[in-house]
PDB file of C-alpha atoms in Angstrom:
ATOM      1  CA  MET A  19      15.775  26.002 -26.033  1.00  0.00           C
ATOM      2  CA  PHE A  20      14.251  22.782 -24.717  1.00  0.00           C
ATOM      3  CA  ARG A  21      10.811  24.331 -24.318  1.00  0.00           C
ATOM      4  CA  SER A  22      10.950  25.892 -27.797  1.00  0.00           C
ATOM      5  CA  ALA A  23      11.816  22.544 -29.285  1.00  0.00           C
ATOM      6  CA  LEU A  24       8.941  20.868 -27.433  1.00  0.00           C
ATOM      7  CA  PHE A  25       6.424  23.435 -28.629  1.00  0.00           C
ATOM      8  CA  CYS A  26       7.608  22.931 -32.204  1.00  0.00           C
ATOM      9  CA  SER A  27       7.240  19.170 -31.779  1.00  0.00           C
ATOM     10  CA  VAL A  28       3.728  19.582 -30.415  1.00  0.00           C
ATOM     11  CA  ALA A  29       2.710  21.756 -33.330  1.00  0.00           C
ATOM     12  CA  VAL A  30       3.809  19.048 -35.759  1.00  0.00           C
ATOM     13  CA  MET A  31       2.277  16.204 -33.787  1.00  0.00           C
ATOM     14  CA  LEU A  32      -1.124  17.848 -33.505  1.00  0.00           C
ATOM     15  CA  ALA A  33      -1.540  17.022 -37.156  1.00  0.00           C
ATOM     16  CA  SER A  34      -0.228  13.446 -36.961  1.00  0.00           C
ATOM     17  CA  SER A  35      -0.874  12.248 -33.402  1.00  0.00           C
ATOM     18  CA  ALA A  36      -2.755   9.109 -32.426  1.00  0.00           C
ATOM     19  CA  ALA A  37      -5.735   8.475 -30.128  1.00  0.00           C
ATOM     20  CA  PHE A  38      -7.069  11.453 -28.192  1.00  0.00           C
ATOM     21  CA  ALA A  39      -7.565  10.656 -24.504  1.00  0.00           C
ATOM     22  CA  GLY A  40      -8.855  13.963 -23.188  1.00  0.00           C
ATOM     23  CA  PRO A  41      -9.608  17.576 -24.099  1.00  0.00           C
ATOM     24  CA  GLN A  42      -5.925  18.549 -24.163  1.00  0.00           C
ATOM     25  CA  THR A  43      -3.810  15.421 -24.602  1.00  0.00           C
ATOM     26  CA  VAL A  44      -2.163  14.240 -27.827  1.00  0.00           C
ATOM     27  CA  PHE A  45       0.303  11.406 -28.429  1.00  0.00           C
ATOM     28  CA  SER A  46       3.370  10.757 -30.535  1.00  0.00           C
ATOM     29  CA  LYS A  47       2.946   8.210 -33.338  1.00  0.00           C
ATOM     30  CA  ASP A  48       4.519   5.457 -31.232  1.00  0.00           C
ATOM     31  CA  HIS A  49       2.247   6.409 -28.261  1.00  0.00           C
ATOM     32  CA  LEU A  50       5.249   6.656 -25.917  1.00  0.00           C
ATOM     33  CA  THR A  51       5.109  10.426 -25.367  1.00  0.00           C
ATOM     34  CA  THR A  52       2.184  12.576 -24.258  1.00  0.00           C
ATOM     35  CA  PHE A  53       1.870  16.271 -25.055  1.00  0.00           C
ATOM     36  CA  ILE A  54      -0.450  19.105 -24.216  1.00  0.00           C
ATOM     37  CA  SER A  55      -0.948  21.852 -26.783  1.00  0.00           C
ATOM     38  CA  PRO A  56       0.761  25.229 -26.102  1.00  0.00           C
ATOM     39  CA  LEU A  57      -2.640  26.942 -26.065  1.00  0.00           C
ATOM     40  CA  SER A  58      -4.066  24.521 -23.514  1.00  0.00           C
ATOM     41  CA  ALA A  59      -0.897  24.734 -21.445  1.00  0.00           C
ATOM     42  CA  ALA A  60      -1.149  28.504 -21.295  1.00  0.00           C
ATOM     43  CA  GLN A  61      -4.702  28.216 -20.010  1.00  0.00           C
ATOM     44  CA  GLN A  62      -3.789  25.918 -17.119  1.00  0.00           C
ATOM     45  CA  GLN A  63      -3.545  27.317 -13.608  1.00  0.00           C
ATOM     46  CA  ALA A  64      -0.173  26.663 -11.963  1.00  0.00           C
ATOM     47  CA  GLN A  65      -0.272  24.339  -8.973  1.00  0.00           C
ATOM     48  CA  ALA A  66       2.747  24.744  -6.737  1.00  0.00           C
ATOM     49  CA  GLY A  67       4.018  21.482  -5.292  1.00  0.00           C
ATOM     50  CA  LYS A  68       6.852  20.251  -3.134  1.00  0.00           C
ATOM     51  CA  ALA A  69       9.312  17.474  -3.669  1.00  0.00           C
ATOM     52  CA  GLY A  70      12.088  17.029  -1.174  1.00  0.00           C
ATOM     53  CA  ALA A  71      15.654  17.480  -2.324  1.00  0.00           C
ATOM     54  CA  GLY A  72      18.425  15.048  -1.554  1.00  0.00           C
ATOM     55  CA  GLY A  73      17.843  11.369  -0.953  1.00  0.00           C
ATOM     56  CA  VAL A  74      19.456   8.612  -2.994  1.00  0.00           C
ATOM     57  CA  ALA A  75      18.431  10.094  -6.346  1.00  0.00           C
ATOM     58  CA  ASN A  76      16.524  13.227  -7.308  1.00  0.00           C
ATOM     59  CA  LYS A  77      15.292  14.323 -10.750  1.00  0.00           C
ATOM     60  CA  PHE A  78      13.188  17.289  -9.623  1.00  0.00           C
ATOM     61  CA  ALA A  79      14.276  20.885 -10.186  1.00  0.00           C
ATOM     62  CA  THR A  80      13.800  21.643  -6.497  1.00  0.00           C
ATOM     63  CA  ALA A  81      15.423  25.081  -6.715  1.00  0.00           C
ATOM     64  CA  TYR A  82      12.382  26.343  -8.649  1.00  0.00           C
ATOM     65  CA  LYS A  83       9.117  26.566  -6.720  1.00  0.00           C
ATOM     66  CA  TYR A  84       7.012  26.833  -9.884  1.00  0.00           C
ATOM     67  CA  GLY A  85       9.057  24.526 -12.085  1.00  0.00           C
ATOM     68  CA  LEU A  86       9.762  21.187 -10.439  1.00  0.00           C
ATOM     69  CA  TYR A  87       9.346  19.543 -13.855  1.00  0.00           C
ATOM     70  CA  TRP A  88       8.170  20.274 -17.375  1.00  0.00           C
ATOM     71  CA  CYS A  89       4.379  20.600 -17.186  1.00  0.00           C
ATOM     72  CA  CYS A  90       3.322  19.843 -20.705  1.00  0.00           C
ATOM     73  CA  SER A  91       5.016  16.710 -22.024  1.00  0.00           C
ATOM     74  CA  GLY A  92       6.022  13.386 -20.570  1.00  0.00           C
ATOM     75  CA  GLY A  93       6.155   9.642 -21.000  1.00  0.00           C
ATOM     76  CA  THR A  94       2.869   7.858 -21.662  1.00  0.00           C
ATOM     77  CA  ILE A  95       1.784   5.392 -18.974  1.00  0.00           C
ATOM     78  CA  ALA A  96      -1.221   3.390 -20.190  1.00  0.00           C
ATOM     79  CA  GLY A  97      -3.346   0.362 -19.346  1.00  0.00           C
ATOM     80  CA  LYS A  98      -4.168  -2.484 -21.712  1.00  0.00           C
ATOM     81  CA  ASN A  99      -7.830  -1.420 -22.038  1.00  0.00           C
ATOM     82  CA  SER A 100      -7.117   2.292 -22.424  1.00  0.00           C
ATOM     83  CA  PRO A 101      -8.047   4.193 -25.613  1.00  0.00           C
ATOM     84  CA  LEU A 102      -4.531   3.454 -26.882  1.00  0.00           C
ATOM     85  CA  GLY A 103      -5.370  -0.258 -26.951  1.00  0.00           C
ATOM     86  CA  GLN A 104      -2.172  -1.405 -25.266  1.00  0.00           C
ATOM     87  CA  SER A 105      -0.339  -1.189 -21.978  1.00  0.00           C
ATOM     88  CA  ILE A 106       2.737   1.032 -21.660  1.00  0.00           C
ATOM     89  CA  GLU A 107       5.087   0.961 -18.684  1.00  0.00           C
ATOM     90  CA  GLN A 108       8.177   3.153 -18.519  1.00  0.00           C
ATOM     91  CA  GLY A 109      11.108   3.504 -16.151  1.00  0.00           C
ATOM     92  CA  ASN A 110      14.401   5.259 -15.413  1.00  0.00           C
ATOM     93  CA  PRO A 111      17.523   3.720 -13.836  1.00  0.00           C
ATOM     94  CA  PHE A 112      19.622   5.133 -11.037  1.00  0.00           C
ATOM     95  CA  THR A 113      22.746   4.059  -9.166  1.00  0.00           C
ATOM     96  CA  PRO A 114      23.206   5.165  -5.530  1.00  0.00           C
ATOM     97  CA  LYS A 115      26.507   6.836  -4.715  1.00  0.00           C
ATOM     98  CA  ALA A 116      26.264   5.540  -1.153  1.00  0.00           C
ATOM     99  CA  THR A 117      24.494   2.651   0.577  1.00  0.00           C
ATOM    100  CA  LYS A 118      21.312   4.013   2.122  1.00  0.00           C
ATOM    101  CA  THR A 119      17.911   2.900   3.411  1.00  0.00           C
ATOM    102  CA  VAL A 120      14.933   4.419   1.567  1.00  0.00           C
ATOM    103  CA  THR A 121      11.244   4.610   2.482  1.00  0.00           C
ATOM    104  CA  LYS A 122       9.621   6.912  -0.076  1.00  0.00           C
ATOM    105  CA  ILE A 123       9.334   7.427  -3.847  1.00  0.00           C
ATOM    106  CA  THR A 124       7.880  10.636  -5.287  1.00  0.00           C
ATOM    107  CA  VAL A 125       6.970  11.141  -8.950  1.00  0.00           C
ATOM    108  CA  GLY A 126       5.750  13.949 -11.166  1.00  0.00           C
ATOM    109  CA  ALA A 127       2.863  11.992 -12.692  1.00  0.00           C
ATOM    110  CA  ALA A 128      -0.354  13.475 -14.084  1.00  0.00           C
ATOM    111  CA  TYR A 129      -3.819  12.243 -15.042  1.00  0.00           C
ATOM    112  CA  SER A 130      -5.152  12.112 -18.585  1.00  0.00           C
ATOM    113  CA  SER A 131      -8.082   9.663 -18.822  1.00  0.00           C
ATOM    114  CA  GLY A 132      -9.750   6.590 -17.307  1.00  0.00           C
ATOM    115  CA  THR A 133      -9.035   5.692 -13.687  1.00  0.00           C
ATOM    116  CA  ASN A 134      -7.028   8.410 -11.963  1.00  0.00           C
ATOM    117  CA  SER A 135      -4.219   6.422 -10.370  1.00  0.00           C
ATOM    118  CA  VAL A 136      -0.721   5.141 -11.042  1.00  0.00           C
ATOM    119  CA  THR A 137       1.431   2.348  -9.640  1.00  0.00           C
ATOM    120  CA  VAL A 138       4.974   3.330  -8.649  1.00  0.00           C
ATOM    121  CA  SER A 139       7.501   0.510  -8.353  1.00  0.00           C
ATOM    122  CA  LEU A 140      11.116   0.098  -7.357  1.00  0.00           C
ATOM    123  CA  TYR A 141      12.838  -2.657  -9.361  1.00  0.00           C
ATOM    124  CA  ASN A 142      16.187  -4.327  -9.077  1.00  0.00           C
ATOM    125  CA  ASP A 143      18.322  -4.586 -12.209  1.00  0.00           C
ATOM    126  CA  ASP A 144      18.543  -7.605 -14.492  1.00  0.00           C
ATOM    127  CA  ASN A 145      21.209  -7.222 -17.193  1.00  0.00           C
ATOM    128  CA  ASN A 146      20.654  -3.459 -17.542  1.00  0.00           C
ATOM    129  CA  ALA A 147      16.840  -3.701 -17.542  1.00  0.00           C
ATOM    130  CA  PRO A 148      14.165  -3.787 -14.829  1.00  0.00           C
ATOM    131  CA  GLY A 149      14.249  -7.166 -13.108  1.00  0.00           C
ATOM    132  CA  SER A 150      11.910  -7.985 -10.210  1.00  0.00           C
ATOM    133  CA  VAL A 151       9.871  -5.648  -8.037  1.00  0.00           C
ATOM    134  CA  ILE A 152      11.461  -4.716  -4.713  1.00  0.00           C
ATOM    135  CA  ALA A 153       8.605  -2.502  -3.517  1.00  0.00           C
ATOM    136  CA  SER A 154       5.472  -1.016  -5.052  1.00  0.00           C
ATOM    137  CA  GLY A 155       2.457   1.140  -4.252  1.00  0.00           C
ATOM    138  CA  THR A 156      -0.536   2.720  -5.988  1.00  0.00           C
ATOM    139  CA  VAL A 157      -1.567   6.347  -5.577  1.00  0.00           C
ATOM    140  CA  LYS A 158      -4.829   8.035  -6.599  1.00  0.00           C
ATOM    141  CA  ASN A 159      -5.956  11.556  -7.442  1.00  0.00           C
ATOM    142  CA  LEU A 160      -3.084  12.640  -9.639  1.00  0.00           C
ATOM    143  CA  PRO A 161      -3.037  16.298 -10.747  1.00  0.00           C
ATOM    144  CA  ASP A 162      -4.410  16.981 -14.226  1.00  0.00           C
ATOM    145  CA  PHE A 163      -1.965  16.709 -17.105  1.00  0.00           C
ATOM    146  CA  GLY A 164      -0.762  20.171 -18.137  1.00  0.00           C
ATOM    147  CA  THR A 165      -0.688  21.647 -14.643  1.00  0.00           C
ATOM    148  CA  CYS A 166       2.436  22.161 -12.564  1.00  0.00           C
ATOM    149  CA  CYS A 167       3.791  21.131 -10.191  1.00  0.00           C
ATOM    150  CA  GLY A 168       1.897  18.616  -8.084  1.00  0.00           C
ATOM    151  CA  THR A 169       3.577  15.367  -7.060  1.00  0.00           C
ATOM    152  CA  VAL A 170       2.429  12.017  -5.688  1.00  0.00           C
ATOM    153  CA  SER A 171       4.343   9.680  -3.369  1.00  0.00           C
ATOM    154  CA  ILE A 172       4.323   6.117  -2.121  1.00  0.00           C
ATOM    155  CA  LYS A 173       5.679   4.896   1.198  1.00  0.00           C
ATOM    156  CA  ILE A 174       7.627   1.647   1.007  1.00  0.00           C
ATOM    157  CA  PRO A 175       9.052  -0.657   3.685  1.00  0.00           C
ATOM    158  CA  ALA A 176      12.542   0.400   4.720  1.00  0.00           C
ATOM    159  CA  THR A 177      14.717  -0.883   1.884  1.00  0.00           C
ATOM    160  CA  GLN A 178      18.491  -0.778   1.731  1.00  0.00           C
ATOM    161  CA  LEU A 179      19.923   0.277  -1.617  1.00  0.00           C
ATOM    162  CA  VAL A 180      23.554  -0.612  -2.182  1.00  0.00           C
ATOM    163  CA  LYS A 181      26.214   1.789  -3.413  1.00  0.00           C
ATOM    164  CA  GLY A 182      27.146   1.223  -7.053  1.00  0.00           C
ATOM    165  CA  THR A 183      24.163  -1.057  -7.763  1.00  0.00           C
ATOM    166  CA  GLN A 184      21.663  -0.069 -10.435  1.00  0.00           C
ATOM    167  CA  TYR A 185      17.931   0.116  -9.664  1.00  0.00           C
ATOM    168  CA  TRP A 186      14.868   1.306 -11.580  1.00  0.00           C
ATOM    169  CA  VAL A 187      11.839   3.488 -10.854  1.00  0.00           C
ATOM    170  CA  VAL A 188       8.908   2.266 -12.981  1.00  0.00           C
ATOM    171  CA  LEU A 189       5.359   3.554 -13.494  1.00  0.00           C
ATOM    172  CA  SER A 190       2.336   1.567 -14.667  1.00  0.00           C
ATOM    173  CA  ALA A 191      -1.327   2.504 -15.146  1.00  0.00           C
ATOM    174  CA  PRO A 192      -4.648   0.836 -14.282  1.00  0.00           C
ATOM    175  CA  ASP A 193      -6.196  -1.201 -17.110  1.00  0.00           C
ATOM    176  CA  ASP A 194      -8.367   1.664 -18.412  1.00  0.00           C
ATOM    177  CA  GLY A 195      -6.052   4.544 -17.515  1.00  0.00           C
ATOM    178  CA  ILE A 196      -3.748   6.900 -19.342  1.00  0.00           C
ATOM    179  CA  GLU A 197      -1.353   8.980 -17.262  1.00  0.00           C
ATOM    180  CA  SER A 198       1.712  11.050 -18.123  1.00  0.00           C
ATOM    181  CA  TRP A 199       5.090  10.926 -16.377  1.00  0.00           C
ATOM    182  CA  SER A 200       6.431  14.456 -16.677  1.00  0.00           C
ATOM    183  CA  PHE A 201       9.918  15.116 -17.979  1.00  0.00           C
ATOM    184  CA  SER A 202      12.557  16.515 -15.659  1.00  0.00           C
ATOM    185  CA  GLU A 203      14.171  19.878 -16.411  1.00  0.00           C
ATOM    186  CA  ILE A 204      17.465  19.418 -14.596  1.00  0.00           C
ATOM    187  CA  ASP A 205      19.560  17.934 -17.444  1.00  0.00           C
ATOM    188  CA  GLN A 206      18.787  18.896 -21.027  1.00  0.00           C
ATOM    189  CA  VAL A 207      22.273  18.105 -22.344  1.00  0.00           C
ATOM    190  CA  HIS A 208      23.142  14.467 -21.662  1.00  0.00           C
ATOM    191  CA  ASP A 209      21.487  11.389 -23.128  1.00  0.00           C
ATOM    192  CA  GLN A 210      19.051   9.588 -20.812  1.00  0.00           C
ATOM    193  CA  THR A 211      18.243   5.892 -20.433  1.00  0.00           C
ATOM    194  CA  TYR A 212      14.673   4.585 -20.449  1.00  0.00           C
ATOM    195  CA  ALA A 213      13.088   1.164 -20.100  1.00  0.00           C
ATOM    196  CA  ILE A 214       9.853   0.694 -22.050  1.00  0.00           C
ATOM    197  CA  ASN A 215       7.429  -2.237 -21.843  1.00  0.00           C
ATOM    198  CA  GLN A 216       4.899  -1.672 -24.610  1.00  0.00           C
ATOM    199  CA  GLY A 217       1.996  -4.057 -25.057  1.00  0.00           C
ATOM    200  CA  GLY A 218       3.476  -6.515 -22.568  1.00  0.00           C
ATOM    201  CA  ALA A 219       6.241  -7.426 -25.024  1.00  0.00           C
ATOM    202  CA  GLY A 220       8.985  -7.144 -22.400  1.00  0.00           C
ATOM    203  CA  TRP A 221      11.458  -4.442 -21.489  1.00  0.00           C
ATOM    204  CA  GLN A 222      13.284  -2.547 -24.218  1.00  0.00           C
ATOM    205  CA  VAL A 223      16.058  -0.256 -22.976  1.00  0.00           C
ATOM    206  CA  VAL A 224      16.824   2.802 -25.087  1.00  0.00           C
ATOM    207  CA  THR A 225      19.039   5.868 -24.759  1.00  0.00           C
ATOM    208  CA  MET A 226      17.677   9.124 -26.129  1.00  0.00           C
ATOM    209  CA  SER A 227      18.617  12.785 -26.188  1.00  0.00           C
ATOM    210  CA  LYS A 228      15.820  14.061 -23.985  1.00  0.00           C
ATOM    211  CA  ALA A 229      15.184  14.705 -20.348  1.00  0.00           C
ATOM    212  CA  SER A 230      14.773  12.082 -17.664  1.00  0.00           C
ATOM    213  CA  PHE A 231      11.396  11.599 -16.023  1.00  0.00           C
ATOM    214  CA  ALA A 232      10.694  13.583 -12.834  1.00  0.00           C
ATOM    215  CA  TRP A 233      11.064  11.553  -9.605  1.00  0.00           C
ATOM    216  CA  ASP A 234      13.052  11.100  -6.429  1.00  0.00           C
ATOM    217  CA  VAL A 235      13.872   8.236  -4.075  1.00  0.00           C
ATOM    218  CA  LYS A 236      14.648   8.835  -0.405  1.00  0.00           C
TER     219      LYS A 236
END
């Protein structure tokens, strides 16, 4: 049902989407969501990937070798000098159920145009929005948008996350880059919370009826 709805959305947006970053990528009118056309998606070769289960929080569908996340739509992550003409950062919150030390963040991010890299950051919470950066790292050579299911990871200094305290995983792009943060497939029922910093205007937190982004922290 979720996939059918996405394909219908893509079909509509092909006629009304904004700037075109690559041979297969289109954008929603507000630039916050990236899509790949059903035809292009069908032509992509599957790339099996691994993302470890468990940890403090996990949004990968680890039970499915060829479906860790949804391949063909995600949140736009863009730099200020990208073809979209503005920066876009996005993030998801999580709250550990137990106090634990973490050293790694893995994301289902994919490359669209410009410099092929993404910065992955762990933020503390400030009044239900991303506050200050706790740890951060940049990774290169992301898989191409529309393929599944490669992942990229950053190693961070051992960081203790406290039970019952909210944190955020946030992605940002290089100045000329456009990347996509793939949607998770593990919960297509409940509303999800997102933080969006568009054009450097500050964080806006929204709740929407769509999947979380694909990531894990461990």
